[in-house]
Short mmCIF file of C-alpha atoms and ligand atoms in Angstrom, two decimals:
data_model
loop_
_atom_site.label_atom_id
_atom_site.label_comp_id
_atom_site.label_asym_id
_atom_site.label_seq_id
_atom_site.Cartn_x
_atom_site.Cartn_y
_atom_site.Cartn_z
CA UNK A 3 37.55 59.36 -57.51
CA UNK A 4 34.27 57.68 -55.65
CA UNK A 5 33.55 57.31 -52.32
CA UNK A 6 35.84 54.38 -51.87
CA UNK A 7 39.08 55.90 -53.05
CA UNK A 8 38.36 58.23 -50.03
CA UNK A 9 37.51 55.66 -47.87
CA UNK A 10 40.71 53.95 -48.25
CA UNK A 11 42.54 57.17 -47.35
CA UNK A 12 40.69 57.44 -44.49
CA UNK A 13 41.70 53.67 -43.97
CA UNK A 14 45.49 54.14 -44.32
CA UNK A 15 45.61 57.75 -42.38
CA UNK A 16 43.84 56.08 -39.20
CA UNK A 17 45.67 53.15 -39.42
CA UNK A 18 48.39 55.26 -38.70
CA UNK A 19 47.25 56.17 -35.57
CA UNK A 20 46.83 53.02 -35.16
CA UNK A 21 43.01 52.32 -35.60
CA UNK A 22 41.60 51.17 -38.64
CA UNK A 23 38.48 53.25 -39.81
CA UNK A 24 35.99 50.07 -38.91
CA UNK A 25 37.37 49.69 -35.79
CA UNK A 26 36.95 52.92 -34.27
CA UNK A 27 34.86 53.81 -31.64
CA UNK A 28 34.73 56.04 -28.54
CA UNK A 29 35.25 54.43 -25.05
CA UNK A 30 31.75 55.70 -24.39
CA UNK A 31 30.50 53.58 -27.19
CA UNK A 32 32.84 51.02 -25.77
CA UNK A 33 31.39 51.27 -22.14
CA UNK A 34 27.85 50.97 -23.25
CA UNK A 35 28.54 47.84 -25.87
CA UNK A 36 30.08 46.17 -22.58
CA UNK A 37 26.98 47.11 -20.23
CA UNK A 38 25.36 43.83 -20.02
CA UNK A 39 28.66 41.95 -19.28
CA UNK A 40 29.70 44.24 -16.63
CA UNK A 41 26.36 43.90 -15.35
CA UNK A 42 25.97 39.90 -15.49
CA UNK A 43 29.32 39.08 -14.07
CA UNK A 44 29.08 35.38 -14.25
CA UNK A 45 29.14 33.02 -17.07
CA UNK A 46 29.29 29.68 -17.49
CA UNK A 47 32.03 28.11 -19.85
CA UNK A 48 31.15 24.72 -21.93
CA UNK A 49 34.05 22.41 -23.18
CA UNK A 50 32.58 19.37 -25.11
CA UNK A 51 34.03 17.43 -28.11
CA UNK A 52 35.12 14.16 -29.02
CA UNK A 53 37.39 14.58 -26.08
CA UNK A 54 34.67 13.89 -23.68
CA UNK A 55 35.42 10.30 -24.90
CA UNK A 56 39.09 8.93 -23.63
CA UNK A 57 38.15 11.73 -20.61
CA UNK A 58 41.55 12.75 -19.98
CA UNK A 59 41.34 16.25 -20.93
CA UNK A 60 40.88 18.39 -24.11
CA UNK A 61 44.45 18.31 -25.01
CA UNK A 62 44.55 14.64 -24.93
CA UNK A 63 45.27 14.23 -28.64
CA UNK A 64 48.70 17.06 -27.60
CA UNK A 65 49.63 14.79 -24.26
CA UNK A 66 49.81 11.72 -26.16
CA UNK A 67 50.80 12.61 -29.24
CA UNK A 68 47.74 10.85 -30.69
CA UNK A 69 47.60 10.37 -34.43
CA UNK A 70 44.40 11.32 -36.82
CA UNK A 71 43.62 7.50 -37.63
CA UNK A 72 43.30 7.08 -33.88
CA UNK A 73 41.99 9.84 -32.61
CA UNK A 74 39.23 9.06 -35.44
CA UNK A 75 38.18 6.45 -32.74
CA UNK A 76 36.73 9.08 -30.95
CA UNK A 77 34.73 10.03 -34.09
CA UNK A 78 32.98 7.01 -34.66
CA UNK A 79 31.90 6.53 -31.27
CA UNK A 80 30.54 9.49 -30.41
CA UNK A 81 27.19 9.73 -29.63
CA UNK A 82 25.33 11.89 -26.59
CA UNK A 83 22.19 10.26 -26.53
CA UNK A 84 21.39 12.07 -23.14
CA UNK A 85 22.26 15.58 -24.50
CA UNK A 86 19.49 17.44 -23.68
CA UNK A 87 20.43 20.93 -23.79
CA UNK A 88 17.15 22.72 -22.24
CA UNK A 89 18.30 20.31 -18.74
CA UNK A 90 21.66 22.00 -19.43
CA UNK A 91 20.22 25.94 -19.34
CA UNK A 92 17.84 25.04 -16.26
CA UNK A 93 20.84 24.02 -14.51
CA UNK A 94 22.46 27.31 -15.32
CA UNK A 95 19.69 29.39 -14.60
CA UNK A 96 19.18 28.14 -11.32
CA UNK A 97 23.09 28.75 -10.54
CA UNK A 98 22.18 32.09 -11.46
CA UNK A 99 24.26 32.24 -14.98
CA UNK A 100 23.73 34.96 -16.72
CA UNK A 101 25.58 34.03 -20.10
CA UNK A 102 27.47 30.86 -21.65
CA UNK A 103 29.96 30.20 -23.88
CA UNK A 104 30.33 26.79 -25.47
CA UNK A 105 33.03 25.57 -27.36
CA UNK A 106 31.94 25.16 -31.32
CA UNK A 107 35.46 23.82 -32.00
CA UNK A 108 38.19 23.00 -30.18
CA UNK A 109 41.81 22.66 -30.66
CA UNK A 110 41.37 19.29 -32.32
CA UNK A 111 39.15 20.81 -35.35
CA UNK A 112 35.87 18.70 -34.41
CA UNK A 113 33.24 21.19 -35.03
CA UNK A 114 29.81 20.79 -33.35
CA UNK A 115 27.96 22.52 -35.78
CA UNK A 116 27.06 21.45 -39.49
CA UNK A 117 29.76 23.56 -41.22
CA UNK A 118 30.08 22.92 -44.72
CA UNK A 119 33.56 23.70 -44.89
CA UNK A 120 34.91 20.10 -43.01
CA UNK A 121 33.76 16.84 -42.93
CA UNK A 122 35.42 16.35 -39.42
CA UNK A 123 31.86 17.22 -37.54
CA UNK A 124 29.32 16.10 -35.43
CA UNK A 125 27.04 15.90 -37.99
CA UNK A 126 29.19 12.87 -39.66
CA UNK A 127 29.15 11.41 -36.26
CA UNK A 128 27.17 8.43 -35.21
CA UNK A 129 25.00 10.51 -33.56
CA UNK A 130 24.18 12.84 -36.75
CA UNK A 131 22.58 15.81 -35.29
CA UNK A 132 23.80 19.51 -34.87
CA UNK A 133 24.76 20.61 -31.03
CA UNK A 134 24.78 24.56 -31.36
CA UNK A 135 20.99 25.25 -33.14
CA UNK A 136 19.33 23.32 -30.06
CA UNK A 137 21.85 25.07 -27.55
CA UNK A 138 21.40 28.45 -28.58
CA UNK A 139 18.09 27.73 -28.70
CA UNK A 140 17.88 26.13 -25.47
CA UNK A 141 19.98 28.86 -23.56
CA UNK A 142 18.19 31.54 -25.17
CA UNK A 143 14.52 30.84 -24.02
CA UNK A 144 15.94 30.61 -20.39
CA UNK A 145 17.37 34.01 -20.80
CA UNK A 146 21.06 33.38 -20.81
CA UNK A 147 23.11 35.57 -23.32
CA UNK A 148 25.43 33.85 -25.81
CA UNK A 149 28.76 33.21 -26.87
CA UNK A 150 31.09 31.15 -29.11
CA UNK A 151 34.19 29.58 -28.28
CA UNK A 152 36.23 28.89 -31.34
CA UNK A 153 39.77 27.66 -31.36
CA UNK A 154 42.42 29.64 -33.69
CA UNK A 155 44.60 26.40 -33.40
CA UNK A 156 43.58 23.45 -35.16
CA UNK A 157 45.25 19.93 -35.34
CA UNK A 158 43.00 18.50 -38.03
CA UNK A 159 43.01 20.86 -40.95
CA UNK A 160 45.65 20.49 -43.32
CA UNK A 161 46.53 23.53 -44.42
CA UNK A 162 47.27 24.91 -40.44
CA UNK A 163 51.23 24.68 -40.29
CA UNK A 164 53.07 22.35 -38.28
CA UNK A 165 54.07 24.05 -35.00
CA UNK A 166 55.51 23.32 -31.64
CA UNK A 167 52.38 23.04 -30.30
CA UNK A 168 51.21 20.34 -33.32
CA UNK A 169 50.80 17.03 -31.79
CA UNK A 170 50.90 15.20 -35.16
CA UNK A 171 54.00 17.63 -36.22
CA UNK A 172 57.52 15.67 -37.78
CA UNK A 173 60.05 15.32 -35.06
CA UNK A 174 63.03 17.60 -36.34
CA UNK A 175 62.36 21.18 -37.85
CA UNK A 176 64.33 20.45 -40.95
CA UNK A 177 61.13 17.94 -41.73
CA UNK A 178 58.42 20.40 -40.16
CA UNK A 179 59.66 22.91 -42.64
CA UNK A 180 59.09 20.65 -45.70
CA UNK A 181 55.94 19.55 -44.56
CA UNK A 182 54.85 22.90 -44.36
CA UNK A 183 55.29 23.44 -47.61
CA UNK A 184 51.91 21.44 -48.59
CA UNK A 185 50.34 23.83 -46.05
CA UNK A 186 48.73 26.61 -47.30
CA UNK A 187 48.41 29.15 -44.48
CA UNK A 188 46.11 31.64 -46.66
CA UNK A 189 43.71 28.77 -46.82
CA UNK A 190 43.12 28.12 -43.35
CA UNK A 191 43.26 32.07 -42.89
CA UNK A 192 39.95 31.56 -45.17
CA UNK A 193 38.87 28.66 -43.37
CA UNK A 194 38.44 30.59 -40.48
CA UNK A 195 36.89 33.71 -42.09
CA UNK A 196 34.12 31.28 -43.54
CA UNK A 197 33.61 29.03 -40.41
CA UNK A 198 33.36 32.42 -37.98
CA UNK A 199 30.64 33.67 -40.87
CA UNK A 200 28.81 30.55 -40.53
CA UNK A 201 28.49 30.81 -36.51
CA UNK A 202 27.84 34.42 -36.77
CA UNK A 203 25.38 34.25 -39.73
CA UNK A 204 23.61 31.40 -38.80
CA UNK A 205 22.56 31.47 -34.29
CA UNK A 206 21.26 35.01 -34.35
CA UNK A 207 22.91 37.43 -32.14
CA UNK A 208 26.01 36.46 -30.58
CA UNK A 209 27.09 38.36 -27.62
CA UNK A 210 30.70 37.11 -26.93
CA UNK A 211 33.38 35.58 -29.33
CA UNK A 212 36.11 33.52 -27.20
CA UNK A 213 39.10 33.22 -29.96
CA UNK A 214 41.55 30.73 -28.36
CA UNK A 215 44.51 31.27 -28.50
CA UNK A 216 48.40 32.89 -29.91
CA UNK A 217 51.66 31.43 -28.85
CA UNK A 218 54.16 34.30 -31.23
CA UNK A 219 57.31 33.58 -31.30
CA UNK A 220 59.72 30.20 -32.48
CA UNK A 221 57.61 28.24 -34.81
CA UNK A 222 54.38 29.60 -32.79
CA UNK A 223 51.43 31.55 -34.19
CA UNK A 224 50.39 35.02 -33.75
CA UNK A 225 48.60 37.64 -35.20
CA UNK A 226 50.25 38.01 -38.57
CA UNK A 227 49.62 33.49 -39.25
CA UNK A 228 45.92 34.55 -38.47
CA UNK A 229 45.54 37.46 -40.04
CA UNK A 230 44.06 38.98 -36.52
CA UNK A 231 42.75 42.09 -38.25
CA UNK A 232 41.32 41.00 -41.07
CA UNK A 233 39.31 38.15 -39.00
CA UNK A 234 38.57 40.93 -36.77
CA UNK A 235 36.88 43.11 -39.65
CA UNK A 236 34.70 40.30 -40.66
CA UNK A 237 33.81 39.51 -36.60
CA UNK A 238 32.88 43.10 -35.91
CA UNK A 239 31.17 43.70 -39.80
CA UNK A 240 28.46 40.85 -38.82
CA UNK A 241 28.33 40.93 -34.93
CA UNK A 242 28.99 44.92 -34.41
CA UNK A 243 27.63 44.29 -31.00
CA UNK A 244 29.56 41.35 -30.24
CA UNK A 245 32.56 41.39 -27.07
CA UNK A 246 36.01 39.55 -28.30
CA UNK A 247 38.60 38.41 -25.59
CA UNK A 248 42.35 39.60 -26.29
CA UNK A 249 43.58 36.07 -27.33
CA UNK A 250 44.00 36.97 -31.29
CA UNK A 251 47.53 38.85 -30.07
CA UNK A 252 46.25 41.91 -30.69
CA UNK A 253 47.22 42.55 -27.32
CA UNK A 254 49.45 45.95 -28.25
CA UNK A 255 46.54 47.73 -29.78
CA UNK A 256 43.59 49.49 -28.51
CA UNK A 257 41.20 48.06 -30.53
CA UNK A 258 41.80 44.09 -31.27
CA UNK A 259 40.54 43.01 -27.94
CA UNK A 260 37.38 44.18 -25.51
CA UNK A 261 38.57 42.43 -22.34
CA UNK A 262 41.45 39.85 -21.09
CA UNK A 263 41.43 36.86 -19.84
CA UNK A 264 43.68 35.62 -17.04
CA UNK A 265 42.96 31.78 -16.63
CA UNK A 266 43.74 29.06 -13.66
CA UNK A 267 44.68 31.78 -11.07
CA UNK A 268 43.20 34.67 -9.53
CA UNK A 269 44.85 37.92 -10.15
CA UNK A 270 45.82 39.56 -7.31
CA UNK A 271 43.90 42.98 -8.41
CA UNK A 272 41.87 44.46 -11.04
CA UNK A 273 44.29 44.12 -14.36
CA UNK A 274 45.67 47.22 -16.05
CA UNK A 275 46.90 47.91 -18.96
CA UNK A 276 49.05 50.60 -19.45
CA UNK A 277 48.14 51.72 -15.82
CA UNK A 278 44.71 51.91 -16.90
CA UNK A 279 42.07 49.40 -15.16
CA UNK A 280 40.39 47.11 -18.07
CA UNK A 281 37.54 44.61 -18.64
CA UNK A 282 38.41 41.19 -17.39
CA UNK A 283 37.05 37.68 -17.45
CA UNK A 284 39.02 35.04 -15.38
CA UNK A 285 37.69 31.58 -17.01
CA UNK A 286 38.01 28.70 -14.35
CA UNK A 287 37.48 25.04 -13.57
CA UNK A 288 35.94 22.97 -11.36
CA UNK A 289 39.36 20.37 -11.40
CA UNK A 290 42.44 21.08 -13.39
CA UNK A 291 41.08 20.14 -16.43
CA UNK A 292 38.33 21.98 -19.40
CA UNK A 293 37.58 18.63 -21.42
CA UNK A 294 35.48 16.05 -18.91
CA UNK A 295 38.13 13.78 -17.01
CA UNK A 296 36.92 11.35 -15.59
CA UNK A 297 40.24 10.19 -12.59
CA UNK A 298 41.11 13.56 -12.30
CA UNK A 299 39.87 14.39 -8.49
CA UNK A 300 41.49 18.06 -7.63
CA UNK A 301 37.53 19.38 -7.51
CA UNK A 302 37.31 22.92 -5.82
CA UNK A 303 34.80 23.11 -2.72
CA UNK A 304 31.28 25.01 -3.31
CA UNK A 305 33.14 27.37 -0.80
CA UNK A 306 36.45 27.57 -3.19
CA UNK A 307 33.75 28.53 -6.29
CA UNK A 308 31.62 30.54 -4.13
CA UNK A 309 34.85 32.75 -2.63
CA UNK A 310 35.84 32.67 -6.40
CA UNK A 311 33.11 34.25 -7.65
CA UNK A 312 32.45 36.94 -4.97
CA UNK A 313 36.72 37.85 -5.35
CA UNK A 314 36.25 37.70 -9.09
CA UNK A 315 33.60 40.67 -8.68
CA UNK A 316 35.20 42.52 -5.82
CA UNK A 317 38.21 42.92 -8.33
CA UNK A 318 35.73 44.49 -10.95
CA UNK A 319 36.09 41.53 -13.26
CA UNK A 320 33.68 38.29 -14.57
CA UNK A 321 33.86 34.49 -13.67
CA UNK A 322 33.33 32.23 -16.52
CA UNK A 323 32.97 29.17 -14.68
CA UNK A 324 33.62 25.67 -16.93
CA UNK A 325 31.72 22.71 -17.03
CA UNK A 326 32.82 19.66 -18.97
CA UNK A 327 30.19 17.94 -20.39
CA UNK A 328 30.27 13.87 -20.55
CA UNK A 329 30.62 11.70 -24.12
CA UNK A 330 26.42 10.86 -22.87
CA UNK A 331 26.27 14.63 -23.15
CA UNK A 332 25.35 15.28 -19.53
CA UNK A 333 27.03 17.25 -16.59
CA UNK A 334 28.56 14.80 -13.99
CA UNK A 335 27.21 14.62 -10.60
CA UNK A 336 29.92 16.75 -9.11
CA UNK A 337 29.86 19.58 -11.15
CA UNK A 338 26.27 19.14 -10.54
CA UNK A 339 26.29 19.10 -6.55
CA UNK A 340 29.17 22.36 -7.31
CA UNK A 341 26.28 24.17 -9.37
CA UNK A 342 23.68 23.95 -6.84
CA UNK A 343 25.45 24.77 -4.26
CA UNK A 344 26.43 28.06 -6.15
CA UNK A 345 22.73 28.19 -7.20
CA UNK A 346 21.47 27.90 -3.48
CA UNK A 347 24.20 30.97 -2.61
CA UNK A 348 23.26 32.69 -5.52
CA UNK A 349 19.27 32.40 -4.71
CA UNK A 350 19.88 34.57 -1.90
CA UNK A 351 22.88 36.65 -2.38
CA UNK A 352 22.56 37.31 -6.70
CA UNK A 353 22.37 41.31 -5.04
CA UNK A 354 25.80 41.64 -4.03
CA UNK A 355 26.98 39.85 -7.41
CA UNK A 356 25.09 41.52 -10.24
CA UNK A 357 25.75 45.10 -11.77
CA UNK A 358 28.32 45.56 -8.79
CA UNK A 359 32.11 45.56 -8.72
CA UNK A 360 35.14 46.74 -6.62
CA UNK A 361 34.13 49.31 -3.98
CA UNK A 362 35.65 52.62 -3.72
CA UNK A 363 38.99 52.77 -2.50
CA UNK A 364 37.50 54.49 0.52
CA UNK A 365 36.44 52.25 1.66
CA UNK A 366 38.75 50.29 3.90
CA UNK A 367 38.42 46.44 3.41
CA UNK A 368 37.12 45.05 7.27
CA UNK A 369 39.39 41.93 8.22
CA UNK A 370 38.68 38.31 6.45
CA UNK A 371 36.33 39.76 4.08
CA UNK A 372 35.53 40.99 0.39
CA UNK A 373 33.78 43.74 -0.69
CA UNK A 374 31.34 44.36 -3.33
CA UNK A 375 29.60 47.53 -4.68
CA UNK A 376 26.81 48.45 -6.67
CA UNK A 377 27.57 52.32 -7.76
CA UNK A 378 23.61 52.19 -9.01
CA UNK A 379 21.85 51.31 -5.62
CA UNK A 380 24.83 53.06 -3.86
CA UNK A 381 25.31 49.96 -1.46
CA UNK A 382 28.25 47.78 -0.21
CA UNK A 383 28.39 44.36 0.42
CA UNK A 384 30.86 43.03 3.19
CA UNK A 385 31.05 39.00 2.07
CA UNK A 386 32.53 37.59 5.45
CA UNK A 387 34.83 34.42 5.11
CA UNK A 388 35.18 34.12 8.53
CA UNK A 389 32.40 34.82 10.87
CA UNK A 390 33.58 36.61 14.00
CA UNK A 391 31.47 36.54 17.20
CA UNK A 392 29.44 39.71 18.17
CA UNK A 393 31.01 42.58 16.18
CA UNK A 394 32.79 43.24 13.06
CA UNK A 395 34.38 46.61 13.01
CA UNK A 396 33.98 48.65 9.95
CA UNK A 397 37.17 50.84 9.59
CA UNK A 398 36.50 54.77 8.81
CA UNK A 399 32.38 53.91 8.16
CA UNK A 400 31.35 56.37 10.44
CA UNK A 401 28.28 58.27 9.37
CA UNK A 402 28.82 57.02 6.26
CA UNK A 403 25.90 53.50 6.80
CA UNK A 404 21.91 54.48 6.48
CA UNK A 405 21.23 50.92 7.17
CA UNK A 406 22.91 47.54 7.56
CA UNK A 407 21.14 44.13 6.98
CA UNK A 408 22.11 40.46 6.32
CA UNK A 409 21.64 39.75 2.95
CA UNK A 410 20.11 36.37 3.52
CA UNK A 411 17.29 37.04 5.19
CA UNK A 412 17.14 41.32 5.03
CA UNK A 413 17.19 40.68 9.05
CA UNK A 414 18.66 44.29 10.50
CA UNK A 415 22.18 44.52 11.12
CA UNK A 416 22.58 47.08 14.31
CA UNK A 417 25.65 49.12 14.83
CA UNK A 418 27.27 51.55 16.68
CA UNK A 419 30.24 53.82 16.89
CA UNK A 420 31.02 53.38 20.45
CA UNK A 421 32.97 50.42 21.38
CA UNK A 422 31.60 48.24 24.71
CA UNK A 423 33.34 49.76 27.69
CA UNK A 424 33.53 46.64 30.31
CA UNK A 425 36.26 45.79 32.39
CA UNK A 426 37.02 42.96 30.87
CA UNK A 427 36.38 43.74 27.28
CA UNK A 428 39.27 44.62 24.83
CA UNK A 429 36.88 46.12 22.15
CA UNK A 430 38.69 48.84 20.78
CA UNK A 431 37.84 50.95 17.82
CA UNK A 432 39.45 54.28 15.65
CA UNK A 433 37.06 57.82 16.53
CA UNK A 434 35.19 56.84 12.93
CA UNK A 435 34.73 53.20 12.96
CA UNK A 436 31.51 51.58 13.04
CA UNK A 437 30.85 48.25 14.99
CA UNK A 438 28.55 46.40 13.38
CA UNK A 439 26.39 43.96 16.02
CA UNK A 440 26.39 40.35 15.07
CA UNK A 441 24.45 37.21 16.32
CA UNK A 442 26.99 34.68 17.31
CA UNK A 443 25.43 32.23 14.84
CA UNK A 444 26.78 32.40 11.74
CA UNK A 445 23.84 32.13 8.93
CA UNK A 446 23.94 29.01 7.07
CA UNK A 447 24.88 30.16 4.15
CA UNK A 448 28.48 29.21 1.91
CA UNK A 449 29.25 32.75 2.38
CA UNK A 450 27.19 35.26 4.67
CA UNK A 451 27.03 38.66 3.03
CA UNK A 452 26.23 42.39 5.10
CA UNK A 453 24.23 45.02 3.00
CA UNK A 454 24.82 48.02 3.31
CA UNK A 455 22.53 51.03 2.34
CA UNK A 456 25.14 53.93 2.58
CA UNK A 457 24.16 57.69 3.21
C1 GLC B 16 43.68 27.16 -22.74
C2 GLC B 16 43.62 25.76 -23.30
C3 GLC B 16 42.28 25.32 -23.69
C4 GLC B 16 41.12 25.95 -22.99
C5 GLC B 16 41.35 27.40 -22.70
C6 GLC B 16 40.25 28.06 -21.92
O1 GLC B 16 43.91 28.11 -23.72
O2 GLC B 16 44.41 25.60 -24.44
O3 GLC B 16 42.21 23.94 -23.69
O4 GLC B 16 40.07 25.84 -23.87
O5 GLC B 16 42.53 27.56 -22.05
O6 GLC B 16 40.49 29.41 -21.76
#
């Protein structure tokens, strides 16, 4: 009886308890693998593929119900002669993105690295090269941390079951279920084992895994057709470091996810789970769609992103902001003009975004504004949406504010307690409020921010 006969005890009597042995870990441990992300707050998201080609969204080969020989089109043609992936980091940086995460395969199984397990990848492509090595590399020497997208669903491999989602899947079930027979399940289970070895073997460290995504129930897929845990083992055995979203419906346990993602809406508070406040990452895009499309024109405002990003943190969670890359491999000129303006924000106002989050309960939220909080520094930052004339009354602040400056420009912020007794003034304030004294003027900034040093 060796070492590993007790080991797999071990295994089966913490599995019980739900967490197997190589999972475990303390939520200290937990905290301090997160730091960094907590800190950084805001990511940028990459979606580019073949897809970038008919430009009318990722799922384009779903929508249409496109067929391999045709979507093979896309195949042949593509070539991003512009991609130049240092440009793409600068342009990050300067938004002030602290991490990325690019998709290395999508739902429609084109793979942009040179994975030996498929022929369906970029390397086969006209244009012949591999996309991640120069991205990682490019990303890396501007600082920006890194993560892989990978899709769990895939529409090219033959051996992933025909589902509801399958755009190439028989019309009636009785037929889906006899295709299916061909398909191996176990093989693709492998398929993804080696491909997720490959990325993680291959880039150096990888600090965040995007698995994408479970749909359990009537011919869908969840953690069982994936074999969740045992993908996990192998994530977590070569990336111990790494930070996994909760997309591998794992959802029920403690230990097959580090943080969710709520996507395409902004929650209206920090997320629980179980009544318990959790790591979150809301991914979003600049129009409705993550693949470039080129007629779709519902863009968000640099004020939209900006307010996005400053709400995101103000409910303790991250922004993972998506940019859709062109077939030339460049970003568009509107995300472009949308990054700079968050970069010009960002330039001044990065304070109130990194290593805070949502500030103590105590403190009340003043009207048409967010708050943010650093619990290092010990300050709070009062984003204003709407810039009032003259005063802005801080609810319950009193004695509470060492000193109060616009963030812009660290020009002093004076305040008071007492309100302005005039005859004709209305100014009216609670025994502990603060009045803070405003210039009419409303800096020219997206979104003006107050810092304050607290007692
Ligand atoms: C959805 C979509 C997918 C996109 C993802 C981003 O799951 O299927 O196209 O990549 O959201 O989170």
């Amino acid at each position: 009886l060796g070492l590993s006969f007790f080991l797999s005890i071990q295994e089966k009597v913490s599995a019980q308890n739900d967490t197997p042995l190589w999972a475990k870990e303390t939520p200290e441990q937990k905290t301090k693998r997160m730091q960094w992300w907590t800190h950084d707050r805001f990511g940028m998201f990459i979606h580019w593929g073949i897809y970038a080609l008919p430009a009318r969204h990722e799922w384009v080969k779903n929508r249409e119900r496109i067929s391999d020989e045709a979507y093979q089109t896309y195949f042949n043609h593509f070539n991003p002669d512009l991609y130049n992936p240092e440009e793409w980091a600068a342009k990050a940086k300067a938004a002030g993105v602290k991490y990325v995460v690019i998709t290395t395969k999508h739902h429609d199984g084109f793979c942009l690295w040179d994975s030996k397990y498929t022929d369906f990848k970029v390397t086969n492509t006209p244009y012949k090269k591999d996309l991640i090595r120069p991205f990682v590399e490019a990303f890396r020497n501007a600082g920006i941390q890194i993560g892989f997208y990978y899709s769990l669903i895939d529409w090219h491999h033959p051996d992933f079951p025909y589902d509801r989602m399958h755009p190439n899947a028989p019309q009636t079930k009785e037929e889906r279920v006899k295709a299916n027979e061909k398909r191996d399940l176990k093989k693709y289970q492998q398929y993804m084992k080696d491909q997720l070895t490959e990325l993680l073997t291959q880039y150096g460290q990888i600090d965040e895994l995007f698995l994408d995504f479970s749909y359990p129930g009537e011919e869908g897929k969840g953690h069982e057709d994936w074999d969740a845990e045992g993908l996990l083992k192998v994530i977590r055995k070569l990336q111990p470091q790494i930070l996994v979203d909760n997309r591998l419906d794992l959802d029920d346990t403690t230990w097959g996810w580090d943080f969710v993602t709520p996507e395409q809406f902004m929650p209206q508070e920090w997320p629980t789970v179980n009544g318990v406040r959790v790591p979150w990452e809301t991914c979003q895009t600049f129009s409705g769609s993550w693949g470039y499309y080129r007629d779709e024109y519902t863009w968000k405002s640099p004020h939209q992103l900006v307010v996005m990003l400053i709400e995101t943190v103000s409910k303790g969670g991250n922004l993972l902001l998506n940019v859709g890359p062109t077939a030339r491999g460049v970003f568009d000129d509107r995300a472009d003009e949308r990054l700079s303006a968050i970069g010009r924000w960002m330039k001044f106002h990065s304070r109130s975004i990194y290593g805070c989050t949502q500030a103590p309960d105590d403190f009340k939220v003043p009207q048409n504004c967010f708050l943010t909080y650093n619990p290092e520094t010990k300050r709070l930052y009062i984003h204003v949406l709407e810039w009032p004339f003259k005063s802005l009354n801080l609810p319950g602040y009193k004695g509470r504010i060492k000193y109060a400056q616009l963030l812009n420009d660290d020009s002093e912020i004076q305040f008071r307690t007492q309100a302005v007794k005039g005859s004709h003034t209305t100014e009216s304030t609670g025994e502990d409020d603060v009045i803070l004294s405003l210039p009419v003027e409303r800096p020219d900034v997206e979104v003006p921010v107050i810092e304050l040093i607290l007692n």
